[in-house]
mmCIF file of C-alpha atoms in Angstrom:
data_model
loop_
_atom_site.group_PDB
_atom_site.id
_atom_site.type_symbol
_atom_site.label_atom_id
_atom_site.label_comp_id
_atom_site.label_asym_id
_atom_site.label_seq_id
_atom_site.Cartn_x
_atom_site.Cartn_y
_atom_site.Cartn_z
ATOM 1 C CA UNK U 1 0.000 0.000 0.000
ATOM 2 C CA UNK U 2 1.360 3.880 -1.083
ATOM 3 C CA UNK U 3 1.783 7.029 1.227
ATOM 4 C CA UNK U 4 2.227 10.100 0.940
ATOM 5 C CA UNK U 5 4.730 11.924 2.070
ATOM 6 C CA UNK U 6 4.636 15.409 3.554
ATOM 7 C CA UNK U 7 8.117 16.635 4.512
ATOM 8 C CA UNK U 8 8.637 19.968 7.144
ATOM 9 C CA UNK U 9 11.900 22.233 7.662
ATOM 10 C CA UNK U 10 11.902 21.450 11.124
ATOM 11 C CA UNK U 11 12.786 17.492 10.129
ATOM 12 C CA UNK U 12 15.664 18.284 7.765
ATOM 13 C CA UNK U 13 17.038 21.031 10.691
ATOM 14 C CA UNK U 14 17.282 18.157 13.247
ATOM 15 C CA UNK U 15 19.442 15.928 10.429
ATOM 16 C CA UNK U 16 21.399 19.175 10.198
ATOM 17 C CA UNK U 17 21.296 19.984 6.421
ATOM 18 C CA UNK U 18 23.788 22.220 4.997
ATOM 19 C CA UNK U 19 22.360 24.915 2.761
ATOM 20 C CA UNK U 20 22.847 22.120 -0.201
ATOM 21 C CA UNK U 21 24.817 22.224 -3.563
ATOM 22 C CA UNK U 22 26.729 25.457 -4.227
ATOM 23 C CA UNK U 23 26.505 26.900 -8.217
ATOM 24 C CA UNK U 24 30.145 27.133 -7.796
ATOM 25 C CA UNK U 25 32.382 24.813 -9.444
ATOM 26 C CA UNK U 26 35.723 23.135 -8.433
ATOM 27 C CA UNK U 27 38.522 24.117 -10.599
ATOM 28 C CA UNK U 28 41.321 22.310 -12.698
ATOM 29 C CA UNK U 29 42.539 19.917 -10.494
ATOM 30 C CA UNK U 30 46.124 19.174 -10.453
ATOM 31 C CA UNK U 31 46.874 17.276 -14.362
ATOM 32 C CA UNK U 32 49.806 14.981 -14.798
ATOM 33 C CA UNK U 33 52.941 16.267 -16.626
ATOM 34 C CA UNK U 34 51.803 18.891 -19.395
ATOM 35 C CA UNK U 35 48.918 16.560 -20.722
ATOM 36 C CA UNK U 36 45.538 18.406 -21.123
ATOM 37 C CA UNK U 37 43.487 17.028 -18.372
ATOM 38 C CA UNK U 38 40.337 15.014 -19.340
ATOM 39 C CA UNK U 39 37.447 16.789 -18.680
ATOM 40 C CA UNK U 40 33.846 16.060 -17.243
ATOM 41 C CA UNK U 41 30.944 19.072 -18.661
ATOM 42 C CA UNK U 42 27.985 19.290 -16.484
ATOM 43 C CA UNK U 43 25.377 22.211 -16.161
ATOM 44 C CA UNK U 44 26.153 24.849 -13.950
ATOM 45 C CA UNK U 45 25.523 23.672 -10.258
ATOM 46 C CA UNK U 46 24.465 20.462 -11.813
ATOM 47 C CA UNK U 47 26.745 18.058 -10.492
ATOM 48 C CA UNK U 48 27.738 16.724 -6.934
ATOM 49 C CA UNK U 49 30.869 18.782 -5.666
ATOM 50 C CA UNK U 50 31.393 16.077 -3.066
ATOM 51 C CA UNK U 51 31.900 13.777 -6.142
ATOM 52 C CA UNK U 52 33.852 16.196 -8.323
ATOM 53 C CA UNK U 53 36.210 16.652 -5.589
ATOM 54 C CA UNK U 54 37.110 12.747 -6.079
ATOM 55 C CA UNK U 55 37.962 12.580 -9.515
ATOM 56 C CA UNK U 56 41.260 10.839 -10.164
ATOM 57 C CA UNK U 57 44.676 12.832 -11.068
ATOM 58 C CA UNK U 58 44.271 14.457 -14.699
ATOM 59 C CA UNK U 59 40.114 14.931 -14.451
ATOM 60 C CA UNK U 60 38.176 18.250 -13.879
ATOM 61 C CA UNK U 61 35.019 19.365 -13.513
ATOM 62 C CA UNK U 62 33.648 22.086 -15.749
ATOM 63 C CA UNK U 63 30.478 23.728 -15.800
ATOM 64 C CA UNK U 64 27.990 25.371 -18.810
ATOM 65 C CA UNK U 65 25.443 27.223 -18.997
ATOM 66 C CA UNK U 66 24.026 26.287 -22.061
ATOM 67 C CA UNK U 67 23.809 22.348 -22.451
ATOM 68 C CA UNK U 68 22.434 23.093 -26.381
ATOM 69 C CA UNK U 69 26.659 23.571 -26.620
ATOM 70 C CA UNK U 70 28.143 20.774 -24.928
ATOM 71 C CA UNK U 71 28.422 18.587 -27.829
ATOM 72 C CA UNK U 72 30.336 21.633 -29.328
ATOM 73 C CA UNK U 73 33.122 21.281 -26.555
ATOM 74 C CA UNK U 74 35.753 18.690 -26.301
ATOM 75 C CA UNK U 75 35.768 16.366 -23.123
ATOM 76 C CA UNK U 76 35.461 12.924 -21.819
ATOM 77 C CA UNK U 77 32.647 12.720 -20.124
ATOM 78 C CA UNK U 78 29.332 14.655 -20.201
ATOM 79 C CA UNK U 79 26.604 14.739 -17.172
ATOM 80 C CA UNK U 80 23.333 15.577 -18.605
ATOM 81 C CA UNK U 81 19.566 14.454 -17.849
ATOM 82 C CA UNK U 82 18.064 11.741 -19.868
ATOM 83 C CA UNK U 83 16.328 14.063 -21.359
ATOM 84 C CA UNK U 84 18.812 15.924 -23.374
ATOM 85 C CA UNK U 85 21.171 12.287 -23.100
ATOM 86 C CA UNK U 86 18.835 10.716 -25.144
ATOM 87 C CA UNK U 87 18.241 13.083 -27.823
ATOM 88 C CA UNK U 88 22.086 12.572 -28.446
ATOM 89 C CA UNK U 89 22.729 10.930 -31.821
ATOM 90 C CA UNK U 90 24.197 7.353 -30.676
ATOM 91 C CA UNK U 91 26.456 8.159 -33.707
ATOM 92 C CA UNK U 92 28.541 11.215 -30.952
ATOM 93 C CA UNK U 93 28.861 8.568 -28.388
ATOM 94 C CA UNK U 94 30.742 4.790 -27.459
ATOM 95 C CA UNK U 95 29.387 2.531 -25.502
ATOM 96 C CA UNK U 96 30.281 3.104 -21.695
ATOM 97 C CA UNK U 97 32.039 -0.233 -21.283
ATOM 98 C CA UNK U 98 32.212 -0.636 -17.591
ATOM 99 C CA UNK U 99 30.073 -3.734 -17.122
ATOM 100 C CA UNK U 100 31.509 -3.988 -13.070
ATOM 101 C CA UNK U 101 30.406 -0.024 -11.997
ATOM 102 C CA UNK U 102 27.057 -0.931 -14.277
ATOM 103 C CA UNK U 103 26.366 -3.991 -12.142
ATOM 104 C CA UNK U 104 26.603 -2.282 -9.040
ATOM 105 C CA UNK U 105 23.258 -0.329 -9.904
ATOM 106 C CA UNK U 106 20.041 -1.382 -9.517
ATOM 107 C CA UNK U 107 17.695 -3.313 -12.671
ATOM 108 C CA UNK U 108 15.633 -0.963 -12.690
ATOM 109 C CA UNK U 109 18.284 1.388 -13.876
ATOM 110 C CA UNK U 110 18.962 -0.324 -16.804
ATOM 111 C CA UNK U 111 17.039 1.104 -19.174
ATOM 112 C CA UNK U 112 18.005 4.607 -18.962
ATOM 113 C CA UNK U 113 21.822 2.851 -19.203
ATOM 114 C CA UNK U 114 19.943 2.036 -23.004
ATOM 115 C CA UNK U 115 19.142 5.502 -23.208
ATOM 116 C CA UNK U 116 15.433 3.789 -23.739
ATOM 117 C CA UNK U 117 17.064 1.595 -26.641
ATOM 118 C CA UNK U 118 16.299 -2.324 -26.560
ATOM 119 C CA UNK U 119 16.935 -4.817 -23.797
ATOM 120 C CA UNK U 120 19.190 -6.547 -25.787
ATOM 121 C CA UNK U 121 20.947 -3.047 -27.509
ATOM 122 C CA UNK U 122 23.994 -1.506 -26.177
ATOM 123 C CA UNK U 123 24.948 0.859 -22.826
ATOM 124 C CA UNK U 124 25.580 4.424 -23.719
ATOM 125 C CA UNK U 125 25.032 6.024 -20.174
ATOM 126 C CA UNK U 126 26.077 5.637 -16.600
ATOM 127 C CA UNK U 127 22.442 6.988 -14.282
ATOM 128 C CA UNK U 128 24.399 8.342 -11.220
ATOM 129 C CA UNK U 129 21.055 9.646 -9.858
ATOM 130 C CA UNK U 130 16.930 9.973 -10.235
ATOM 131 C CA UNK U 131 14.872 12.594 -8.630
ATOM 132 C CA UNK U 132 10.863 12.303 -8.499
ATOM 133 C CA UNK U 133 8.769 15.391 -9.785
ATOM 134 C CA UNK U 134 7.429 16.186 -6.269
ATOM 135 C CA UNK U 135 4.985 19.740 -5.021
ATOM 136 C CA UNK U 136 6.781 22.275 -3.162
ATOM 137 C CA UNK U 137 4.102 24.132 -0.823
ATOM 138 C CA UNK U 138 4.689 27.950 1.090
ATOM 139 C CA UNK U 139 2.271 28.001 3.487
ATOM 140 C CA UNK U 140 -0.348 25.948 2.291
ATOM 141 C CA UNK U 141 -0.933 23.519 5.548
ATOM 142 C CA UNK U 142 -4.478 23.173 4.571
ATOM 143 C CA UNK U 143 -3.232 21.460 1.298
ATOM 144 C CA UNK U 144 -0.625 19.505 2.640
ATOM 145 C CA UNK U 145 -3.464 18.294 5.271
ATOM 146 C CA UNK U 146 -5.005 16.621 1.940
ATOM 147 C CA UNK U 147 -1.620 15.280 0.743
ATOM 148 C CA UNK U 148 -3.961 12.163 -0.158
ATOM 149 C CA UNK U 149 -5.218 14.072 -3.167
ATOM 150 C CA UNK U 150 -1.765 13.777 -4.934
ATOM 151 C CA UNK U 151 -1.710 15.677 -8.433
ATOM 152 C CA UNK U 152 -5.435 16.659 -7.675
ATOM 153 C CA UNK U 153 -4.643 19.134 -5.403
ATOM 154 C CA UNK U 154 -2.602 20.902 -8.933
ATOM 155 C CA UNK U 155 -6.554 21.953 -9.723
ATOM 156 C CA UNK U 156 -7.787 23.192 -6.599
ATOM 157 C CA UNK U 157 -9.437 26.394 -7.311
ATOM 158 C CA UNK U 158 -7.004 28.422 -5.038
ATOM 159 C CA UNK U 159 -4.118 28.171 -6.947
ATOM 160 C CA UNK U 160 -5.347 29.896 -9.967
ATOM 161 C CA UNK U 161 -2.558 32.070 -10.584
ATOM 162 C CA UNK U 162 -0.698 30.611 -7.974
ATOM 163 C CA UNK U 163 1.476 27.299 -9.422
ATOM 164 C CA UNK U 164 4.727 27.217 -11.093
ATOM 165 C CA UNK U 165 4.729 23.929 -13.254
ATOM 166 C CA UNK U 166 7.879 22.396 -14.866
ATOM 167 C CA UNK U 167 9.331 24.139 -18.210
ATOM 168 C CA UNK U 168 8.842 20.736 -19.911
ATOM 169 C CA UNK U 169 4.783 20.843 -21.654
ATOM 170 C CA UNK U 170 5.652 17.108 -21.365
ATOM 171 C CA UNK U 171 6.149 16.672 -17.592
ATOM 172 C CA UNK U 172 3.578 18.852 -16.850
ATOM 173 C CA UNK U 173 0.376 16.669 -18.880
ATOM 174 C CA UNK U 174 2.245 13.523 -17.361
ATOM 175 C CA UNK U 175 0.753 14.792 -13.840
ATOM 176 C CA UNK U 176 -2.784 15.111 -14.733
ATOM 177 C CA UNK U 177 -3.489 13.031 -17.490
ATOM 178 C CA UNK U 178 -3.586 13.504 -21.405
ATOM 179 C CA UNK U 179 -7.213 14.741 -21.231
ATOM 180 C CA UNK U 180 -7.681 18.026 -22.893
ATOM 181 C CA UNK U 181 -9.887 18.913 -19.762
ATOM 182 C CA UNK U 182 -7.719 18.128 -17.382
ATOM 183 C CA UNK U 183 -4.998 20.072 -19.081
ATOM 184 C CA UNK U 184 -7.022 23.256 -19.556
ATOM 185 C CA UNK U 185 -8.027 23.596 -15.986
ATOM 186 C CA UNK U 186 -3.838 22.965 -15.263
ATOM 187 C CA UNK U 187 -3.314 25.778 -17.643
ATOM 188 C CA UNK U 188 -5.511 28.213 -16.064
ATOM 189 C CA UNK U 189 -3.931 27.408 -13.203
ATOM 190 C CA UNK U 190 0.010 28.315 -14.223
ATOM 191 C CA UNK U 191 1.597 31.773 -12.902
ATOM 192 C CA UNK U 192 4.962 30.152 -14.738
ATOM 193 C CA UNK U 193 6.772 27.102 -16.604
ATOM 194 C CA UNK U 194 9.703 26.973 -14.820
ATOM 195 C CA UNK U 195 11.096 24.781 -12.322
ATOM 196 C CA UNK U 196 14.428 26.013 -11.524
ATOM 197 C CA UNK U 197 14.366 29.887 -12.046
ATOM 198 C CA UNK U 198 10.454 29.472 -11.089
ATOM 199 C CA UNK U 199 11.202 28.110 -7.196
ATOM 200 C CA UNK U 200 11.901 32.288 -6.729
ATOM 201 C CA UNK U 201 8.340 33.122 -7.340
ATOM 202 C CA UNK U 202 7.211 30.734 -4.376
ATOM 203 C CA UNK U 203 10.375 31.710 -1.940
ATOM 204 C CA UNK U 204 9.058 35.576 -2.392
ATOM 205 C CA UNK U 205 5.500 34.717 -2.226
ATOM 206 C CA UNK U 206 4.196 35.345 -5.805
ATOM 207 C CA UNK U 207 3.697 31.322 -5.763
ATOM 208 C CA UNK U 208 2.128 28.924 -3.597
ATOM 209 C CA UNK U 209 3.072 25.665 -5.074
ATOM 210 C CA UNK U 210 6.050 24.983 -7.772
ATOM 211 C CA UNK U 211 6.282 21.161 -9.076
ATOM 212 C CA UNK U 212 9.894 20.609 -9.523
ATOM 213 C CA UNK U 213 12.570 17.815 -8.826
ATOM 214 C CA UNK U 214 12.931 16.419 -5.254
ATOM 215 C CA UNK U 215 16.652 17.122 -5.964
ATOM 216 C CA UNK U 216 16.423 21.374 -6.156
ATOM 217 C CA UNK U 217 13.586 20.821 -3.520
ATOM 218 C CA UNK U 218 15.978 19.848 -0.392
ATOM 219 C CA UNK U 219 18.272 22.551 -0.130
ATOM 220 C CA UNK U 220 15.494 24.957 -0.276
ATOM 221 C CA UNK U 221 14.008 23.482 3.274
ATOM 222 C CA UNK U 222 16.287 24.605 5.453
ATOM 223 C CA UNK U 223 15.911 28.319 4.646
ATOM 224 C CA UNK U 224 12.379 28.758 4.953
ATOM 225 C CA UNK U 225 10.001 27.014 8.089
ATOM 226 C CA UNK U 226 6.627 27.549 5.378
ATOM 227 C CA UNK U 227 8.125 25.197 2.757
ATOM 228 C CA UNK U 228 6.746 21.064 2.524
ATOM 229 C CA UNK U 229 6.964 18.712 -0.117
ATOM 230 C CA UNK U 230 4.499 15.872 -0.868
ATOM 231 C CA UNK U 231 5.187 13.160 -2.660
ATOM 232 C CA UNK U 232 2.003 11.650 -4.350
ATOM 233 C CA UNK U 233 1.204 8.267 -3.595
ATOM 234 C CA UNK U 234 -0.142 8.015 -7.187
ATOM 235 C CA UNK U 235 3.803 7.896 -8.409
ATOM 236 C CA UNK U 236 5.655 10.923 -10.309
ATOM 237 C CA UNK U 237 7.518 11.199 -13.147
ATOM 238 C CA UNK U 238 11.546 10.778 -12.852
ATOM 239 C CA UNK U 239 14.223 12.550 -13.718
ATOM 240 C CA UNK U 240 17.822 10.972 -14.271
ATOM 241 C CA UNK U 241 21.181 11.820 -14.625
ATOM 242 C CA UNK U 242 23.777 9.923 -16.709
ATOM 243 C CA UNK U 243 27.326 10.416 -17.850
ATOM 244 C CA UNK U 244 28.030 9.419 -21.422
ATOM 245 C CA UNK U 245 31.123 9.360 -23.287
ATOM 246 C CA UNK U 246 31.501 11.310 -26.333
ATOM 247 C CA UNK U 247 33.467 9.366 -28.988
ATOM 248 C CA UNK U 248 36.697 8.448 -28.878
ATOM 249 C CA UNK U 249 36.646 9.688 -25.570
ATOM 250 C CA UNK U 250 38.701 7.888 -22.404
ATOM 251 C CA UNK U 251 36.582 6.055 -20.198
ATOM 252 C CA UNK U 252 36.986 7.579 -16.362
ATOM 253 C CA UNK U 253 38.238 5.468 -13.652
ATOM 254 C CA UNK U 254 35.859 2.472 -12.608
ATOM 255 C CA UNK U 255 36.653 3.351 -9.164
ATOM 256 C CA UNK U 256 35.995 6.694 -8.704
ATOM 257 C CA UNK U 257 32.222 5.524 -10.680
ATOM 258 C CA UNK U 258 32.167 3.197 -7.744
ATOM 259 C CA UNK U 259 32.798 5.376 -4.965
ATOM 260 C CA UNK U 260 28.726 6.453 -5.447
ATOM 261 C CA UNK U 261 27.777 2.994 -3.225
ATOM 262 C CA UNK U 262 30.484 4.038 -0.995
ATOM 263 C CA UNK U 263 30.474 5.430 2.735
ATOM 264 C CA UNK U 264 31.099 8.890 3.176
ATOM 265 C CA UNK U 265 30.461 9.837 -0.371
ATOM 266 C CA UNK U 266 26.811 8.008 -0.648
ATOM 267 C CA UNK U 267 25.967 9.979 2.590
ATOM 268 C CA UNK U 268 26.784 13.097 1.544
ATOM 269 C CA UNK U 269 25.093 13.168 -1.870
ATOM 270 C CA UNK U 270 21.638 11.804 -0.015
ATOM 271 C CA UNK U 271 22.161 14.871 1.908
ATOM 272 C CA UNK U 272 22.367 17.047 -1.069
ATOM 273 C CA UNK U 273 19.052 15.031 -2.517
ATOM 274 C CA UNK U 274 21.294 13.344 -5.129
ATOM 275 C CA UNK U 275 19.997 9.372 -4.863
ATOM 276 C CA UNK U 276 21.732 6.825 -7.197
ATOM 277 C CA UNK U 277 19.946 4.217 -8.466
ATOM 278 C CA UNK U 278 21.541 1.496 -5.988
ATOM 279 C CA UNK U 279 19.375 -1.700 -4.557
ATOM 280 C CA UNK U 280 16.947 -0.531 -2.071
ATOM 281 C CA UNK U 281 19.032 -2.410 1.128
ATOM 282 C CA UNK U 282 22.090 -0.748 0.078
ATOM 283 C CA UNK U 283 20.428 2.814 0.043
ATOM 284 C CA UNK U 284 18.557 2.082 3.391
ATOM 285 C CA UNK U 285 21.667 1.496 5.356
ATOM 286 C CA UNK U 286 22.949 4.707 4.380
ATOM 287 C CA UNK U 287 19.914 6.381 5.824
ATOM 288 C CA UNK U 288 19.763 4.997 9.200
ATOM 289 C CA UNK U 289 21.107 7.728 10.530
ATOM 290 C CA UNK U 290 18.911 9.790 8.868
ATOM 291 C CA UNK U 291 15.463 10.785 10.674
ATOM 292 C CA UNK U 292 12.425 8.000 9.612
ATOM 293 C CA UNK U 293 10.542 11.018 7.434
ATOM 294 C CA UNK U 294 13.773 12.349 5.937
ATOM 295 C CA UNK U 295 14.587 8.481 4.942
ATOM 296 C CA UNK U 296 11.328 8.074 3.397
ATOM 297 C CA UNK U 297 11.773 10.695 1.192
ATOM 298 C CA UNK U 298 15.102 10.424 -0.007
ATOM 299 C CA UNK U 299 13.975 6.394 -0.692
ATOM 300 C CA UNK U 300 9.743 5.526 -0.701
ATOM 301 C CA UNK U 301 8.576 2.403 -0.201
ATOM 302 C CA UNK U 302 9.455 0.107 -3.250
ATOM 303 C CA UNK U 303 5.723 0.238 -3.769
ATOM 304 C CA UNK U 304 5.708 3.970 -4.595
ATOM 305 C CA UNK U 305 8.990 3.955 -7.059
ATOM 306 C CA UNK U 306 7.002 0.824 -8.948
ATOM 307 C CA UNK U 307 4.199 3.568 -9.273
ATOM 308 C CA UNK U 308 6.794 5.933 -10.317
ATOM 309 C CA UNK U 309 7.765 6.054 -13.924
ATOM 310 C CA UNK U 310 10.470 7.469 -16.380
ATOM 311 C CA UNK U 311 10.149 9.363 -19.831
ATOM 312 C CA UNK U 312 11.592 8.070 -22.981
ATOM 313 C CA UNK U 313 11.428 9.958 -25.915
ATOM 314 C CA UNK U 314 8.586 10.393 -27.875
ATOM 315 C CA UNK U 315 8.521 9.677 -31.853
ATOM 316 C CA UNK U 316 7.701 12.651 -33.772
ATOM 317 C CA UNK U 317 3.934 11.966 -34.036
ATOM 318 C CA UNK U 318 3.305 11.139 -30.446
ATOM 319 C CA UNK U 319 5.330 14.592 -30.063
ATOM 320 C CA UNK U 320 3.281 16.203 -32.157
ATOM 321 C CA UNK U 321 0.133 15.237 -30.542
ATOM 322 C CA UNK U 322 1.183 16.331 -27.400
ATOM 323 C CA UNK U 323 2.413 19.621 -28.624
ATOM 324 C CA UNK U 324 -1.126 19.970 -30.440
ATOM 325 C CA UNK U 325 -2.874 19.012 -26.921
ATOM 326 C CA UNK U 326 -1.003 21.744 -25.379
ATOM 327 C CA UNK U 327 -1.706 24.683 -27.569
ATOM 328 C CA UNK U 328 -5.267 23.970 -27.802
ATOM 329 C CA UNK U 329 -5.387 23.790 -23.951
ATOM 330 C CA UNK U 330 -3.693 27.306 -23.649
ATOM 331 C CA UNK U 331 -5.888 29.908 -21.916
ATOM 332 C CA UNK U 332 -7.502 32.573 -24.007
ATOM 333 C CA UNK U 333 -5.283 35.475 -24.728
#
């Protein structure tokens, strides 16, 4: 049987949460000889420093802005969401040949590894972490009081004006259903697509609710007491993360890819609201320390993540149809 899962500030303040992942980025780390160190592009802010700050001898970390570019740039590995991974010509990239680092994950990560390709087709990516599409609240108690309502609660006459909902025209249908009904009333609803600039308009109080990746969610907790998440017990949609490797590129260290199942690294990236796709035991023994409703957040019941599902690309008439949906379902000018 699902819950749902209503999360307060006060809870994260007694684990003791640091104000979460800073935009900055570490710099060249030390490269051997004169050899042009292999590099690792990630959005801005986008990628684990606690993880960066591992990579072996002759790696750095360097951030973008614009992810459109990053197949303009040369490196050795990228970090990018499956979203953007999989739209990736399989032509730009080799297979990321690392069967031991690849068997430490769980099945169910396996086919994002495909990029969505067949069971039997190659691996292109590495999923280093998944984040749920969860509701941030600002002092809405009476909504979080009907938690049970899940996506429902996305329509409740109140928020008219009041809702940030993701960028993606995708993600947002995916939470209430491909009925043109269902997706009006949403669209009446909408102050703003945008889930990462967008979480502004609820911290200053021009938004109630945003919908946006448990991942950004977590740091924002600590900073303001009128901020709780829900989880619906219906299941979300996912977000990954994968590095792939560009071709010709070196493969990194199988080590340093296994350090993410490792004490302290795993614990520090749950605290951040990074979660790899490890076996459900594995991830659970990191958390006991952690308190019960932090734990259940940061890993559901397997129940919930079987509800839970990710988004493989579309073919260019389902994409159309979905595109056509959402322009008919736009309110009137």
């Amino acid at each position: 049987m699902g819950f749902d899962l209503a999360l307060s500030r006060r809870q994260l303040l007694r684990l003791g949460l640091g104000a979460g992942v800073s935009a900055a980025l570490p710099g060249l780390l030390s490269s051997c000889g004169t050899n042009a160190p292999q590099r690792l592009l990630a959005a801005e802010g986008g990628f684990p420093q606690a993880w960066a700050r591992q990579l072996p001898q002759g790696w750095q970390l360097q951030g973008v802005a614009d992810l459109a570019q990053i197949n303009q740039r040369t490196a050795a590995l990228w970090s990018l969401s499956d979203g953007w991974a999989a739209a990736i010509p399989r032509q730009q990239l080799e297979p990321f040949s690392l069967p031991g680092a690849l068997a430490e994950l769980a099945p169910w990560a396996a086919p994002v590894s495909r990029l969505y390709g067949p069971a039997d087709g190659a691996v292109y990516g590495f999923p280093w972490a998944y984040s749920p599409w969860v509701l941030l609240l600002r002092s809405r108690p009476d909504l979080v009081a009907r938690s049970q309502e899940g996506w429902d609660l996305l329509l409740d006459p109140s928020l008219k004006g009041k809702l940030v909902l993701p960028s993606s025209p995708r993600v947002a249908m995916a939470l209430v259903g491909n009925s043109l009904d269902r997706v009006e009333s949403l669209r009446r609803q909408a102050l703003a697509y945008d889930e990462r600039d967008g979480l502004n308009l609820l911290l200053s109080g021009a938004a109630e609710v945003a919908v946006a990746p448990l991942q950004r969610v977590i740091p924002l907790l600590r900073r303001d007491p009128r901020l709780a998440v829900i989880w619906p017990a219906s299941g979300s949609p996912l977000t990954w993360q994968l590095l792939l490797r560009p071709r010709g590129a070196t493969l990194p260290p199988e080590a340093w890819l296994k350090q993410l199942g490792q004490a302290p690294l795993l614990e520090k990236l749950l605290l951040q609201g990074w979660v790899p796709p490890l076996p459900l035991p594995q991830l659970g023994q990191a958390l006991r320390g952690f308190p019960t409703a932090v734990a259940r957040l940061l890993l559901p019941s397997e129940q919930l993540l079987q509800r839970c599902w990710s988004l493989p690309p579309l073919d260019a008439q389902a994409r159309l149809d979905l595109q056509t949906m959402w322009d008919a379902a736009a309110p009137p000018a």
